[in-house]
C-alpha atoms as one frame of an Amber mdcrd trajectory, in Angstrom:
protein
   3.439   2.112  19.829   2.280   1.789  16.402   4.109   1.566  13.024   3.115
   3.116   9.982   4.135   3.364   6.629   3.688   5.945   3.906   3.734   4.904
   0.329   4.351   7.120  -3.223   2.938   5.092  -6.224   3.108   5.865  -9.585
   1.386   3.291 -12.125   1.843   2.986 -15.742  -0.938   5.182 -17.515  -1.957
   1.813 -19.633  -2.620  -0.199 -16.062  -4.424   2.036 -14.256  -7.828  -0.240
 -14.489  -5.998  -3.085 -13.105  -3.345  -1.349 -10.842  -6.640   0.040  -9.290
  -8.355  -3.421  -8.813  -5.294  -5.017  -7.455  -4.754  -2.559  -5.100  -8.053
  -2.304  -3.719  -8.174  -5.815  -3.390  -4.884  -5.743  -1.308  -6.282  -3.103
   0.862  -9.739  -4.830   1.422  -8.075  -7.797   2.604  -5.265  -6.683   4.633
  -7.708  -4.520   6.601  -9.149  -7.955   8.204  -5.480  -8.744   9.119  -4.862
  -8.560  13.325  -2.968  -5.547  14.237  -4.115  -3.693  10.812  -5.092  -0.233
  12.371  -5.944   1.465   9.308  -4.990   1.372   5.353  -6.048   4.302   3.480
  -6.087   5.060  -0.160  -5.450   8.382  -1.619  -5.094   9.147  -5.348  -3.973
  12.754  -6.677  -6.667  14.798  -8.039  -4.582  16.580 -10.969  -2.835  13.051
 -11.928  -4.877   9.864 -11.470  -1.734   7.765 -12.243  -0.114   8.680  -8.784
  -1.252   7.523  -4.965  -0.509   7.776  -1.768  -1.005   4.684   0.689  -1.203
   5.264   4.438  -1.047   2.213   6.557  -0.651   1.744  10.567  -0.052  -1.262
  12.058  -0.264  -2.233  15.829   3.813  -3.047  15.834   6.449  -4.196  14.110
   5.550  -7.992  14.420   2.387  -7.115  12.525   3.919  -5.709   9.743   6.132
  -8.623   9.440   3.686 -10.746   9.319   1.289  -8.647   6.940   4.616  -8.900
   4.572   4.258 -12.752   4.846   0.788 -12.570   3.374  -0.017 -14.724   0.255
  -1.926 -11.548  -0.609   0.902  -8.885  -0.043   3.434 -11.075  -2.033   1.220
 -11.656  -4.757   0.920  -7.728  -4.814   4.501  -6.862  -5.087   4.737  -9.511
  -7.361   2.560  -8.246  -9.942   3.377  -4.351  -9.450   6.452  -4.204 -11.085
   4.061  -4.678 -14.442   2.096  -1.853 -13.301   4.233   0.663 -11.797   6.097
   3.600 -13.845   8.854   3.525 -10.983   9.243   1.221  -8.038   7.226   2.414
  -4.818   8.679   5.003  -2.488   7.786   3.352   0.886   9.048   5.090   3.992
   8.053   3.492   7.763   7.389   5.615  10.161   6.830   5.410  13.809   4.527
   7.399  15.811   5.724  10.081  18.298   2.229  11.195  19.650
């Protein structure tokens, strides 16, 4: 069974451009990884500083490998300077 992540993210108002650029780079690179099934980005319609990311990985090993990549570690390193609050990440297991 695949494993999914659902992340709620709130970036700082003055960091929107940088955050958007870095987030899109992360997603573009992550989509090329073996085991990445989906990596989708959503933005709140009425609150442009709030995002939701939905990821789906083939299995826990694929997710673990993703978390060891340079592009993921870089994003985790820079994100505290861009975020209003820490990301709220939930790991989900597909039931159906």
